[in-house]
CSV table of C-alpha atoms in Angstrom, one decimal:
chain,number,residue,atom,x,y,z
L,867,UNK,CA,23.2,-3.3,46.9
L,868,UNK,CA,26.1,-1.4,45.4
L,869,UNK,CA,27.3,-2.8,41.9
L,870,UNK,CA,30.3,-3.0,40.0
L,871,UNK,CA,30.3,-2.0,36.7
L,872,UNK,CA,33.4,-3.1,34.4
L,873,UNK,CA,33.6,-1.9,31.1
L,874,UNK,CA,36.1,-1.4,28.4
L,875,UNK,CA,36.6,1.9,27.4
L,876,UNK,CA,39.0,4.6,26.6
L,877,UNK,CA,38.7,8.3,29.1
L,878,UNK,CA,39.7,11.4,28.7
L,879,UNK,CA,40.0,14.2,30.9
L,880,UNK,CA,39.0,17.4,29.2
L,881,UNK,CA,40.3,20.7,30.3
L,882,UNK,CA,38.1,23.0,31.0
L,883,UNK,CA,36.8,25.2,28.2
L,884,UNK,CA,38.0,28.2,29.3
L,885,UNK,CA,41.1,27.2,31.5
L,886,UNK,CA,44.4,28.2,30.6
L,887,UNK,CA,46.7,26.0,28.2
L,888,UNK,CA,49.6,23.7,29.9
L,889,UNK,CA,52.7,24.5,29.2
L,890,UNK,CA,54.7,22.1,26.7
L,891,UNK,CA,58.1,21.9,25.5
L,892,UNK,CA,58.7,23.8,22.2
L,893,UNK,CA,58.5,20.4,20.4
L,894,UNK,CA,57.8,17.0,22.5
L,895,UNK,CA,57.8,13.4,21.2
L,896,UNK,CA,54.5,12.4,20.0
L,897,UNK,CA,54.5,9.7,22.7
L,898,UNK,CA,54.7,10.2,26.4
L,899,UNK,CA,57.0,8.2,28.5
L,900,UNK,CA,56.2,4.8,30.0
L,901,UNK,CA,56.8,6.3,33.3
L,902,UNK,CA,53.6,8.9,33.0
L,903,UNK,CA,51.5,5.3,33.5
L,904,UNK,CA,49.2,5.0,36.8
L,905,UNK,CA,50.1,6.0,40.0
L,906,UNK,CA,53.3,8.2,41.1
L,907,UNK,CA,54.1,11.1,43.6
L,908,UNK,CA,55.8,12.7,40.9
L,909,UNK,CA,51.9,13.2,39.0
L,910,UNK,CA,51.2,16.8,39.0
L,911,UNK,CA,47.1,17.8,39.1
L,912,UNK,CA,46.3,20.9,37.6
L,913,UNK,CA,43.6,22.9,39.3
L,914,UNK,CA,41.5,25.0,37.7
L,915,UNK,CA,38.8,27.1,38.6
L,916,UNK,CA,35.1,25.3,37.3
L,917,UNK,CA,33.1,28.3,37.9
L,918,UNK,CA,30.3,28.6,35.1
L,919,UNK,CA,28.4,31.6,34.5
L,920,UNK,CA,25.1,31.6,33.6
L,921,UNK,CA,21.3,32.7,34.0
L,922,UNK,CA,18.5,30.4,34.3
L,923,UNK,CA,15.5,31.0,31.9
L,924,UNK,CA,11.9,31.0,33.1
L,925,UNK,CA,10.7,28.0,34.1
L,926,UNK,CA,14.1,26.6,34.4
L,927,UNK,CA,13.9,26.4,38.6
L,928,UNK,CA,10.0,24.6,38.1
L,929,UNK,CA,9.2,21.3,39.2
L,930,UNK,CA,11.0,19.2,36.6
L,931,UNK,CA,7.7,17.0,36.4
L,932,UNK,CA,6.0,19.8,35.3
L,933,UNK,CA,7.9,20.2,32.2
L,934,UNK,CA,7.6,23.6,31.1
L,935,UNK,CA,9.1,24.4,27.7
L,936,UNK,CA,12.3,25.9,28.4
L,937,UNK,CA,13.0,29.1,25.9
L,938,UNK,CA,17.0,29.1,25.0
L,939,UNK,CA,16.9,30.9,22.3
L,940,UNK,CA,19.7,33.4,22.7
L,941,UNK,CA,20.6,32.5,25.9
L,942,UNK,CA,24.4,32.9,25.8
L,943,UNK,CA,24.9,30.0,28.4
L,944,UNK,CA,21.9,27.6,28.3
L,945,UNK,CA,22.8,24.8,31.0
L,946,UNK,CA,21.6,21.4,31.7
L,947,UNK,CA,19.3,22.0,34.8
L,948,UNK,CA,15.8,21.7,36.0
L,949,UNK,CA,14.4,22.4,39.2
L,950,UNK,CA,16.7,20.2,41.3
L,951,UNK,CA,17.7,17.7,38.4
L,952,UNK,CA,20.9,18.4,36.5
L,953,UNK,CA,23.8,20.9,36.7
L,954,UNK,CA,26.6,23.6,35.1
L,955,UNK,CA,28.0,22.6,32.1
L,956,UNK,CA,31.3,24.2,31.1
L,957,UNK,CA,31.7,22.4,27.6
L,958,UNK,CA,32.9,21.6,25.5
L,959,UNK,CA,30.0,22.1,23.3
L,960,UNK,CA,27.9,23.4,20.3
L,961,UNK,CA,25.7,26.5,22.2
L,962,UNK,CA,23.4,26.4,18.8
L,963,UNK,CA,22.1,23.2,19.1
L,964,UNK,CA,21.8,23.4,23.0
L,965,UNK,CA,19.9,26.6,22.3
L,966,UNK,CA,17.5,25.0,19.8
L,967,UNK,CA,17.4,21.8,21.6
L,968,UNK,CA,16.3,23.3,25.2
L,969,UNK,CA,14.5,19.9,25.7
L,970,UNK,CA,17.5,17.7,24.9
L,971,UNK,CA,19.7,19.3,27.5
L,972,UNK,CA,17.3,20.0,29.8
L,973,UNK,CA,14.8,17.4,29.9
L,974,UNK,CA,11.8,17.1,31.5
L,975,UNK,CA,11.7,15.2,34.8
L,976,UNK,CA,9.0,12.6,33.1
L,977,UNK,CA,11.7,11.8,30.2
L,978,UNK,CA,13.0,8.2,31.2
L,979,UNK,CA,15.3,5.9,29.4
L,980,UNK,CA,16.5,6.2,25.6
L,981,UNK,CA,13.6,5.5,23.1
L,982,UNK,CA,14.5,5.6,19.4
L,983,UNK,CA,16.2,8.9,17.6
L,984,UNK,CA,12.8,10.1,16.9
L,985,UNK,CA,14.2,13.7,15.1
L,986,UNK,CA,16.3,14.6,11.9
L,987,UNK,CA,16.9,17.7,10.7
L,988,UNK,CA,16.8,17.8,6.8
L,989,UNK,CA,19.5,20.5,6.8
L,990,UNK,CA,21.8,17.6,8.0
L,991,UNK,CA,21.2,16.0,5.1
L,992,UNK,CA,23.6,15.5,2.1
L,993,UNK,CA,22.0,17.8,-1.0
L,994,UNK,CA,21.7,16.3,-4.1
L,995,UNK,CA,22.3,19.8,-6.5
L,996,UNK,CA,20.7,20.0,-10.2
L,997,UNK,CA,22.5,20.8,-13.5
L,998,UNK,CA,22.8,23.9,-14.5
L,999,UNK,CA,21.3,25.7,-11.2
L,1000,UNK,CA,18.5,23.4,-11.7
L,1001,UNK,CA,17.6,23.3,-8.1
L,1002,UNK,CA,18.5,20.3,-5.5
L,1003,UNK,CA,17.2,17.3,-3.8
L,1004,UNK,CA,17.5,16.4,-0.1
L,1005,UNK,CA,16.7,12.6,1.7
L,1006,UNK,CA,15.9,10.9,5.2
L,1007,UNK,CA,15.9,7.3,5.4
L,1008,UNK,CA,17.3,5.2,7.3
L,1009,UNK,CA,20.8,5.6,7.0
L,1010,UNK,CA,20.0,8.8,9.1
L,1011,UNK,CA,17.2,7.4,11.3
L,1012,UNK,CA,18.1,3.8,11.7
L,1013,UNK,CA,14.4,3.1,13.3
L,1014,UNK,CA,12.7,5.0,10.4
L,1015,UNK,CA,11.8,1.8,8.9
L,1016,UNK,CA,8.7,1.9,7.4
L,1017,UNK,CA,8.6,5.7,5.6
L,1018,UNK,CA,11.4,7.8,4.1
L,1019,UNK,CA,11.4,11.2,2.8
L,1020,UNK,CA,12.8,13.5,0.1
L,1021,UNK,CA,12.6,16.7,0.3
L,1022,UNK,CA,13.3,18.4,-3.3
L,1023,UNK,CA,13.4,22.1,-5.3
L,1024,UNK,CA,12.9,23.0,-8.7
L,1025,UNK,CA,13.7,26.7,-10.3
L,1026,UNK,CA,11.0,27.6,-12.8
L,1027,UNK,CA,10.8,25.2,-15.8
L,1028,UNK,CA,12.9,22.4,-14.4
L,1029,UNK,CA,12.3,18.9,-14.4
L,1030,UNK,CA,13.5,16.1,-12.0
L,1031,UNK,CA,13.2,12.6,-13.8
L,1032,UNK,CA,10.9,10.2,-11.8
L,1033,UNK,CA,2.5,19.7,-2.3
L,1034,UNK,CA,4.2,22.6,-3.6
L,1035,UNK,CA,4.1,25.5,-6.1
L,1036,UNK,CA,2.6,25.4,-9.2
L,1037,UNK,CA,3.8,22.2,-10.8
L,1038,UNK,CA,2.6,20.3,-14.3
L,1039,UNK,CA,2.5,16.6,-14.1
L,1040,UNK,CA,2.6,13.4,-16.4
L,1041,UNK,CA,2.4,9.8,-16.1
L,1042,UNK,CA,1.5,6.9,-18.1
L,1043,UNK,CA,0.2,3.3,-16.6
L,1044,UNK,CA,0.9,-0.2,-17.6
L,1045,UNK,CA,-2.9,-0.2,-19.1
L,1046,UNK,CA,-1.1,2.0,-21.8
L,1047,UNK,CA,-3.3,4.9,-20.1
L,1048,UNK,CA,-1.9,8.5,-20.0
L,1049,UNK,CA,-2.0,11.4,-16.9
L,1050,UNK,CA,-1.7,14.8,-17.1
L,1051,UNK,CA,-2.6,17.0,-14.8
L,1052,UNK,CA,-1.7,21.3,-13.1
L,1053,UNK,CA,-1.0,20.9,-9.5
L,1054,UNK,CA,-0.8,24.0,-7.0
L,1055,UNK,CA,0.6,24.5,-3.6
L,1056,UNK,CA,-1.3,22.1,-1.0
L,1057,UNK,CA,-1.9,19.7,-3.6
L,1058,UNK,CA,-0.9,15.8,-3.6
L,1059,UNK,CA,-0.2,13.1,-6.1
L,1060,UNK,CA,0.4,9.5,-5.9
L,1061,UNK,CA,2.6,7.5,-8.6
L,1062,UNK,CA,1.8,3.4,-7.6
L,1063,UNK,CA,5.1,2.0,-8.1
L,1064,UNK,CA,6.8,1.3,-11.2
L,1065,UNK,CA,4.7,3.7,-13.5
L,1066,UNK,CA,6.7,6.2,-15.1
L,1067,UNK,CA,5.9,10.1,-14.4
L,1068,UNK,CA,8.0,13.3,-14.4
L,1069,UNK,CA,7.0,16.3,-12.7
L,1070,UNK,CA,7.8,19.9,-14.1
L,1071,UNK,CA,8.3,23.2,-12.3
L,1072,UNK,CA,6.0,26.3,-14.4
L,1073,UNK,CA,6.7,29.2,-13.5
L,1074,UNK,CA,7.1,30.4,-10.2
L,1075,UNK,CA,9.3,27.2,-9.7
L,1076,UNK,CA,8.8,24.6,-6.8
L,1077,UNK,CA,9.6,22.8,-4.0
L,1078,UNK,CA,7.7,19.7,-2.9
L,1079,UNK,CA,8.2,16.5,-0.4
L,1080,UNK,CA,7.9,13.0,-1.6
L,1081,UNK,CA,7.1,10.0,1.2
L,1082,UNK,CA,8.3,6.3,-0.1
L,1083,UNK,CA,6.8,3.4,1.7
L,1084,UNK,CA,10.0,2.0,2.4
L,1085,UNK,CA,12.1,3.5,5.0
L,1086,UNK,CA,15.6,2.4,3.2
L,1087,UNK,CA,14.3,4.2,0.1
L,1088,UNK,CA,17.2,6.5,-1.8
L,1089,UNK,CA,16.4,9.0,-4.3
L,1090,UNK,CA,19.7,7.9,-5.2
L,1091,UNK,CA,18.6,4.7,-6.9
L,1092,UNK,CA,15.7,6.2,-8.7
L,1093,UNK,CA,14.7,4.4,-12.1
L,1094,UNK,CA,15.5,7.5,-14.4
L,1095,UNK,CA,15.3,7.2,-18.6
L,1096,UNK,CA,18.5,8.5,-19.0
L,1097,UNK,CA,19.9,5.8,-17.6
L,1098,UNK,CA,18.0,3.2,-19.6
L,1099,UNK,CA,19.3,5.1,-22.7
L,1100,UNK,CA,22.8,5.2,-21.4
L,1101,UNK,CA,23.0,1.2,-20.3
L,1102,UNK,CA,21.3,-0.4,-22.9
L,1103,UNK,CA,23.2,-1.0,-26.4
L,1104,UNK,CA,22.4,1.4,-29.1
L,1105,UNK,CA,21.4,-0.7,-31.7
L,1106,UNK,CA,19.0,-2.7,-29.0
L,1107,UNK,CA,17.4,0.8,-28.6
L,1108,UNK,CA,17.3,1.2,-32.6
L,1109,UNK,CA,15.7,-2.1,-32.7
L,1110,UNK,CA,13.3,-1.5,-29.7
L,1111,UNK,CA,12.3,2.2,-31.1
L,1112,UNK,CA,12.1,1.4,-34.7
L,1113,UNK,CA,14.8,4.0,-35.7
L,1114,UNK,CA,18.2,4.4,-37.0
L,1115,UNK,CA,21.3,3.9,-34.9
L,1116,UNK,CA,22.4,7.6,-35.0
L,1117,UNK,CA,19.3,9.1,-33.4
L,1118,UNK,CA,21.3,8.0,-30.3
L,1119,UNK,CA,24.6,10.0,-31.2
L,1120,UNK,CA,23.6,12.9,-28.5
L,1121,UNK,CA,22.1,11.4,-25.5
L,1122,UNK,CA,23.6,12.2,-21.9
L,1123,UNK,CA,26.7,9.9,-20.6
L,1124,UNK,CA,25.8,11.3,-17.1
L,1125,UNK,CA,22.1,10.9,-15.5
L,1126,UNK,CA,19.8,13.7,-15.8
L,1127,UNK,CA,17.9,13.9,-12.2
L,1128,UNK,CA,17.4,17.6,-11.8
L,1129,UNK,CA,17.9,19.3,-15.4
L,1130,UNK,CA,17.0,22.5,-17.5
L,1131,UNK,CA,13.8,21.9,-19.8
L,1132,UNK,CA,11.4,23.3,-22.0
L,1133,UNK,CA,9.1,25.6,-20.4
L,1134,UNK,CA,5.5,23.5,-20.3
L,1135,UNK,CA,2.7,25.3,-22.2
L,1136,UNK,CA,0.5,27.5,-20.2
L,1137,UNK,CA,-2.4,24.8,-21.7
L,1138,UNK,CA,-1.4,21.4,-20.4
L,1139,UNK,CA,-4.1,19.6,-23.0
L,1140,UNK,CA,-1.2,21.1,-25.6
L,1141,UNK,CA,1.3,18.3,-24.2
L,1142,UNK,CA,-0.9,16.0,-23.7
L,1143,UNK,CA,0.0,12.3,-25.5
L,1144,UNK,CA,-2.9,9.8,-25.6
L,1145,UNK,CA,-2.8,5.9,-26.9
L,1146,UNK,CA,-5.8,3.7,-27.8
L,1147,UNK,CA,-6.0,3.1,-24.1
L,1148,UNK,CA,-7.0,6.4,-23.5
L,1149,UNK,CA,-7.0,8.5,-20.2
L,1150,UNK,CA,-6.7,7.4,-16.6
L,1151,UNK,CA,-9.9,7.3,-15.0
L,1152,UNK,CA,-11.1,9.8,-12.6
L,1153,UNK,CA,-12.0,7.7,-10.1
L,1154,UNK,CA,-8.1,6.6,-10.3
L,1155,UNK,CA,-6.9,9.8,-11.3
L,1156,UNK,CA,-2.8,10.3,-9.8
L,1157,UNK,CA,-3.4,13.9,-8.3
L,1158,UNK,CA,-6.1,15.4,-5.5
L,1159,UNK,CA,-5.9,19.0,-5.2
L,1160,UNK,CA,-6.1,19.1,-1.5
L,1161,UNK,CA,-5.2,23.0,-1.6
L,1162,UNK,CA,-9.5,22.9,-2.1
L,1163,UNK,CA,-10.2,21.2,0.1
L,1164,UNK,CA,-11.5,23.4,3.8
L,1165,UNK,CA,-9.8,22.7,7.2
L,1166,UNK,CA,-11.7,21.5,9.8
L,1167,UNK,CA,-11.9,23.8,12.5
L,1168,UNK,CA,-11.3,23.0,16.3
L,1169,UNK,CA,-10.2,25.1,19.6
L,1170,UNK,CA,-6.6,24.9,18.8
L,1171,UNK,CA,-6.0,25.2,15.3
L,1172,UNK,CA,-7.3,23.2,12.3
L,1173,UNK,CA,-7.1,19.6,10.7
L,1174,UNK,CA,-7.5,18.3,7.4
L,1175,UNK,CA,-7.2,14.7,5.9
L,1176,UNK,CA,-6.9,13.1,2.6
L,1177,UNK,CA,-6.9,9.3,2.4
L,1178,UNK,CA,-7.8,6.5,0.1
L,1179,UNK,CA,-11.3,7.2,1.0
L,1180,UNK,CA,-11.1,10.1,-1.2
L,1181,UNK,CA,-8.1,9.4,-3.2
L,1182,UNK,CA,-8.4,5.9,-3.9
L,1183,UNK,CA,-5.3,5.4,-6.0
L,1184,UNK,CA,-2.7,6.3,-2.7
L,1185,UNK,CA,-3.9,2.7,-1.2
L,1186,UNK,CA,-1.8,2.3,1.4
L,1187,UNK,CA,-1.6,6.5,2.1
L,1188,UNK,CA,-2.9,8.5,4.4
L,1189,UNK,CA,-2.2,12.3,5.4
L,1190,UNK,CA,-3.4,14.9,7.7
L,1191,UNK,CA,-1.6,18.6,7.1
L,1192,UNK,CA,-2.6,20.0,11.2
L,1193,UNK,CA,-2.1,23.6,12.0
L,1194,UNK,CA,-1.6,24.5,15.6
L,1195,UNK,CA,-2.1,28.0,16.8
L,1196,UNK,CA,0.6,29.9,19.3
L,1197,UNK,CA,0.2,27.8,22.4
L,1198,UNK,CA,-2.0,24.9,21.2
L,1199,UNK,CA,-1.4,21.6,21.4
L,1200,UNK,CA,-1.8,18.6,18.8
L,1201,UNK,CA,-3.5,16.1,21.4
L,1202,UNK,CA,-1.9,13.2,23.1
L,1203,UNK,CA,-2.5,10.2,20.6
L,1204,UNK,CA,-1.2,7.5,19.1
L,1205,UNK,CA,-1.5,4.9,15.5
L,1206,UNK,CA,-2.5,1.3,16.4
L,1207,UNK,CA,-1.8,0.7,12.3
L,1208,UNK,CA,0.8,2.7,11.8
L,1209,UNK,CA,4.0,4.0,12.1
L,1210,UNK,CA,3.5,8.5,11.8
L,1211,UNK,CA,6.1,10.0,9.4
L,1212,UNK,CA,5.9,14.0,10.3
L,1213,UNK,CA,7.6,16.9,8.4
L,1214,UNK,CA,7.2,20.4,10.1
L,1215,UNK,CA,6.7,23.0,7.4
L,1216,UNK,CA,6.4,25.9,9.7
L,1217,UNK,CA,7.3,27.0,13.2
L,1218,UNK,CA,8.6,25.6,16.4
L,1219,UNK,CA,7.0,22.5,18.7
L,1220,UNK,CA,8.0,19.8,20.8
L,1221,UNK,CA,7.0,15.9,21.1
L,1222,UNK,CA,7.4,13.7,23.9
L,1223,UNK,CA,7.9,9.8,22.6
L,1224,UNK,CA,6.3,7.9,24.9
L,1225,UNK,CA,7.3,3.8,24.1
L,1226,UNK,CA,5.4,1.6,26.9
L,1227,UNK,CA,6.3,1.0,29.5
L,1228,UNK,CA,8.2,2.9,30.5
L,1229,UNK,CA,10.4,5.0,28.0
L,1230,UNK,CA,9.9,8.6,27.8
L,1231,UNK,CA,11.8,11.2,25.2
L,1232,UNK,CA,11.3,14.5,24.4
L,1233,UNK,CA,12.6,16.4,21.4
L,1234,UNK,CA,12.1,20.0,19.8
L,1235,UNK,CA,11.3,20.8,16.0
L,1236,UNK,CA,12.2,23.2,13.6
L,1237,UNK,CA,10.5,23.6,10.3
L,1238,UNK,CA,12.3,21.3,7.9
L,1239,UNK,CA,13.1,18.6,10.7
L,1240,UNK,CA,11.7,15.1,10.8
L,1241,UNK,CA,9.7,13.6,13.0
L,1242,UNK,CA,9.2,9.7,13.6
L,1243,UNK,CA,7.0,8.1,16.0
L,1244,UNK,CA,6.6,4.1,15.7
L,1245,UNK,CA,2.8,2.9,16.0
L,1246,UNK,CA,1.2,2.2,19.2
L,1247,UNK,CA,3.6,4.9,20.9
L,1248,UNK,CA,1.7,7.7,22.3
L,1249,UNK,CA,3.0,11.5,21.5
L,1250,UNK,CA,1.9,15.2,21.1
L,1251,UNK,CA,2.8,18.3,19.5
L,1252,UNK,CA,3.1,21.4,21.2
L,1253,UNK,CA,3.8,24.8,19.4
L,1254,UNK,CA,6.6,26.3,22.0
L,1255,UNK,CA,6.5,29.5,19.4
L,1256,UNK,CA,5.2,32.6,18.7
L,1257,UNK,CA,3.5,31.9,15.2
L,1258,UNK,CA,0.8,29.2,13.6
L,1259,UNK,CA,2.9,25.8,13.7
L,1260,UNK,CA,2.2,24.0,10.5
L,1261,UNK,CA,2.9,19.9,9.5
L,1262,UNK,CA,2.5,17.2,7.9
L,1263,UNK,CA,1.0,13.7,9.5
L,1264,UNK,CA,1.8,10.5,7.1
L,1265,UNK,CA,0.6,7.1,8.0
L,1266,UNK,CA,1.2,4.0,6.0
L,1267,UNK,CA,-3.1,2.8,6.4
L,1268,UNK,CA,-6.3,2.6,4.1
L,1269,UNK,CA,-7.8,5.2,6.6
L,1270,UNK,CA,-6.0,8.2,8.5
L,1271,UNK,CA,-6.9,6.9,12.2
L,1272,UNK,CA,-5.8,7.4,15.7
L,1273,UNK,CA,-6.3,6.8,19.0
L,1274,UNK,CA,-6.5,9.7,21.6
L,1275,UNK,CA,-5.7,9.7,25.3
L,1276,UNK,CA,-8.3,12.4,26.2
L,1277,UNK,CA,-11.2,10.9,24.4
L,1278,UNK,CA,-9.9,7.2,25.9
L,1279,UNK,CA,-10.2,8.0,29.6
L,1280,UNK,CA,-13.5,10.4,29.4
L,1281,UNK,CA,-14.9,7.6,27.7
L,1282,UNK,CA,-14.1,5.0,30.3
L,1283,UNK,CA,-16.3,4.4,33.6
L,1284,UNK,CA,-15.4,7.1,36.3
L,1285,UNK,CA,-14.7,5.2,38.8
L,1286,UNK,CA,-12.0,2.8,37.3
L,1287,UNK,CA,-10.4,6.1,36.1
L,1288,UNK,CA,-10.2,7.3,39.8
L,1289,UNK,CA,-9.1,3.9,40.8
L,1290,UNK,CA,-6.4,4.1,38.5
L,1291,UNK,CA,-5.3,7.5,38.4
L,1292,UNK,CA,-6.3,9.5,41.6
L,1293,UNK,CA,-8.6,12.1,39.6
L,1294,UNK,CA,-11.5,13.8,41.7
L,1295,UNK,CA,-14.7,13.9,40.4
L,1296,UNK,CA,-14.4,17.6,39.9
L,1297,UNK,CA,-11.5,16.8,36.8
L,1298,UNK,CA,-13.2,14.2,35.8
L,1299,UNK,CA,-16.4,15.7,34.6
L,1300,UNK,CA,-14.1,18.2,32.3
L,1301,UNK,CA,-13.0,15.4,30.3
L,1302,UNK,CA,-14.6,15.0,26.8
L,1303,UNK,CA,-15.7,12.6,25.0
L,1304,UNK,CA,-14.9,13.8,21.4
L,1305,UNK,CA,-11.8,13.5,19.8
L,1306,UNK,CA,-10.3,17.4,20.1
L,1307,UNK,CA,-7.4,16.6,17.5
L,1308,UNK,CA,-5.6,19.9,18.2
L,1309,UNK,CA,-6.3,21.5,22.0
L,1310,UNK,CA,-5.9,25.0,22.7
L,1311,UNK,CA,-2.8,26.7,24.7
């Protein structure tokens, strides 16, 4: 049954990118005539030639169904086929993004429907720069990725002895709780902390400077609404700060009009227990201390690259945080899994891989990854992440749960009775007994 389709909208023809301009008088009206409306034997149809040139990459004529990763990069003219799928595209458009993108315009033949916007590049992002060269601060949330609900991320940079007013390079940092209990504490690249909210901490770049990545359970979070002291100062009347503080009226005469976010300070000692401010409450506990230093901690080893987790299991204090930092070698593959509990919140540190976002039952996108992008995949929708490059790919897993969990589609159907498997799917026996029953985390290419 053929359908009719009628729908409001506005079309325009575009010429050809590389036709020829139509000739126009030396200075027309800026509206046409009446008489240029619908049909007339007058209407004069330009033809131009539509002849691209191009050269299809390996892989490119493959069954689309098998889905090989597509190399563009540098390809003059990349173009939007796949074994029979698809066709030449003229433009116009952006080659740069078509050639980073190989699986946006060239999807695989499995990709089906639209899921959710599932990528965002940080260097899309509006920077947020320091005073004074301090160094700069970069967001996602979901004025970027509208279905990014649950997590949002800021990405930020400090030049040596800066301070932003609220991993990583070598960083000093300080905190006090509302138990009148003070944190201080050296934290060095691979480490994490977690401020609960509300408690007041800043963070300080030593020496070799910083750059670090925040996750806020909130997906709406702004780094633009952050609770800073300057502001206090600056909106509260100075004689209700005398009061408050217990000193005279003029100690106020020289603080900032503007917010300090990102600022010049005070190099930190080289001994932190030198700035270190204690009240009769004394110390935060261990057991609740604000920092891990995951940089200690060993990966765990497996065929394609290495996993390691930190959780409240180890780092009670993040209660509702967990994080797996996965490396995948050249090749490998980070299996095909997915979070009953959670929604994943991914930032790829280094390298090149693709994800397929699979959303039951039926949607199917795939998107490529540059270090620096985001990734977003909802809970209980089933992805992977392949490194498509030549070198280690390196990220970041972060799941809103009390436990880093998943579920994993190789261990799920070896671990289910063989014959409702071939039932279902159509797999000899032969592929069957290959399947294994332990959780692989990250397969090899």
């Amino acid at each position: 049954m053929k359908t009719i389709h009628i729908l409001h909208a506005f079309l325009l023809v575009l010429p050809w990118a590389n036709g020829a301009p139509t000739a126009q008088p030396s200075n027309p009206p800026l509206r046409g005539s009446e008489d240029l409306q619908g049909y007339s034997s007058n209407n004069k149809i330009t033809e131009q030639s539509t002849e691209v040139k191009y050269t299809l990459v390996t892989g490119q004529k493959d069954d689309a169904n098998n889905g090989v990763f597509l190399d563009f990069e540098g390809v003059e003219n990349p173009q939007p086929i796949r074994g029979n799928l698809g066709g030449s595209d003229p433009g116009p458009r952006n080659s740069y993004y078509d050639q980073i993108n190989s699986d946006k315009l060239a999807p695989p033949g499995t990709d089906h429907g639209q899921t959710i916007n599932a990528q965002w590049p940080m260097g899309l992002s509006h920077n947020r720069l320091g005073h004074d060269g301090a160094g700069w601060a970069r967001q996602e949330n979901t004025n970027v990725m509208p279905d990014a609900t649950a997590m949002a991320g800021v990405d930020m940079r400090l030049e040596p002895g800066m301070i932003p007013v609220f991993s990583v390079m070598f960083t000093d940092l300080q905190a006090i709780n509302e138990n009148g209990e003070t944190f201080i504490d050296d934290v060095s690249e691979g480490d994490v902390w977690f401020f609960p909210p509300g408690v007041p901490h800043s963070i300080q770049a030593l020496d070799t400077g910083v750059e670090f990545l925040l996750v806020f359970d909130d997906g709406s979070f702004s780094e633009d609404n952050t609770f800073l002291a300057s502001e206090v100062f600056a909106h509260n009347p100075k004689e209700v700060l005398a009061k408050d503080l217990g000193v005279p009226i003029t100690a106020f005469e020289n603080i900032p009009e503007d917010e300090l976010y990102i600022f010049p300070g005070t190099p930190a000692p080289k001994d932190i227990e030198a700035q270190n401010v204690s009240t009769a409450a004394g110390v935060v506990p261990r057991t609740q201390s604000y920092s891990y230093h995951f940089s200690e901690q060993p990966a765990h080893e497996v065929a394609g690259g290495s996993v390691k987790i930190v959780d409240p299991v180890t780092f009670p204090i993040a209660s509702n945080f967990s994080a797996a930092v996965v490396t995948v070698k050249p090749g490998g593959m980070r299996e095909i899994h997915w979070h009953p509990s959670s929604d994943e919140w991914t930032f790829f540190i280094r390298g090149q891989g693709r994800a397929t976002l699979f959303s039951a039952p039926s949607t199917a996108t795939t998107f490529d990854y540059r270090a620096g992008d985001v990734g977003y995949f909802p809970r209980s929708n089933s992805h992977y992440i392949e490194n498509t490059g030549d070198e280690d790919l390196l990220f970041l897993e972060v799941l809103q749960a009390d436990k880093f969990t998943d579920i994993a589609l190789g261990q799920w159907i070896a671990s289910t009775p063989r014959q409702i498997v071939a039932d279902t799917l159509k797999l000899s026996n032969e592929t069957l007994s290959k399947l294994k029953t332990d959780k692989q985390y990250v397969v090899a290419g």
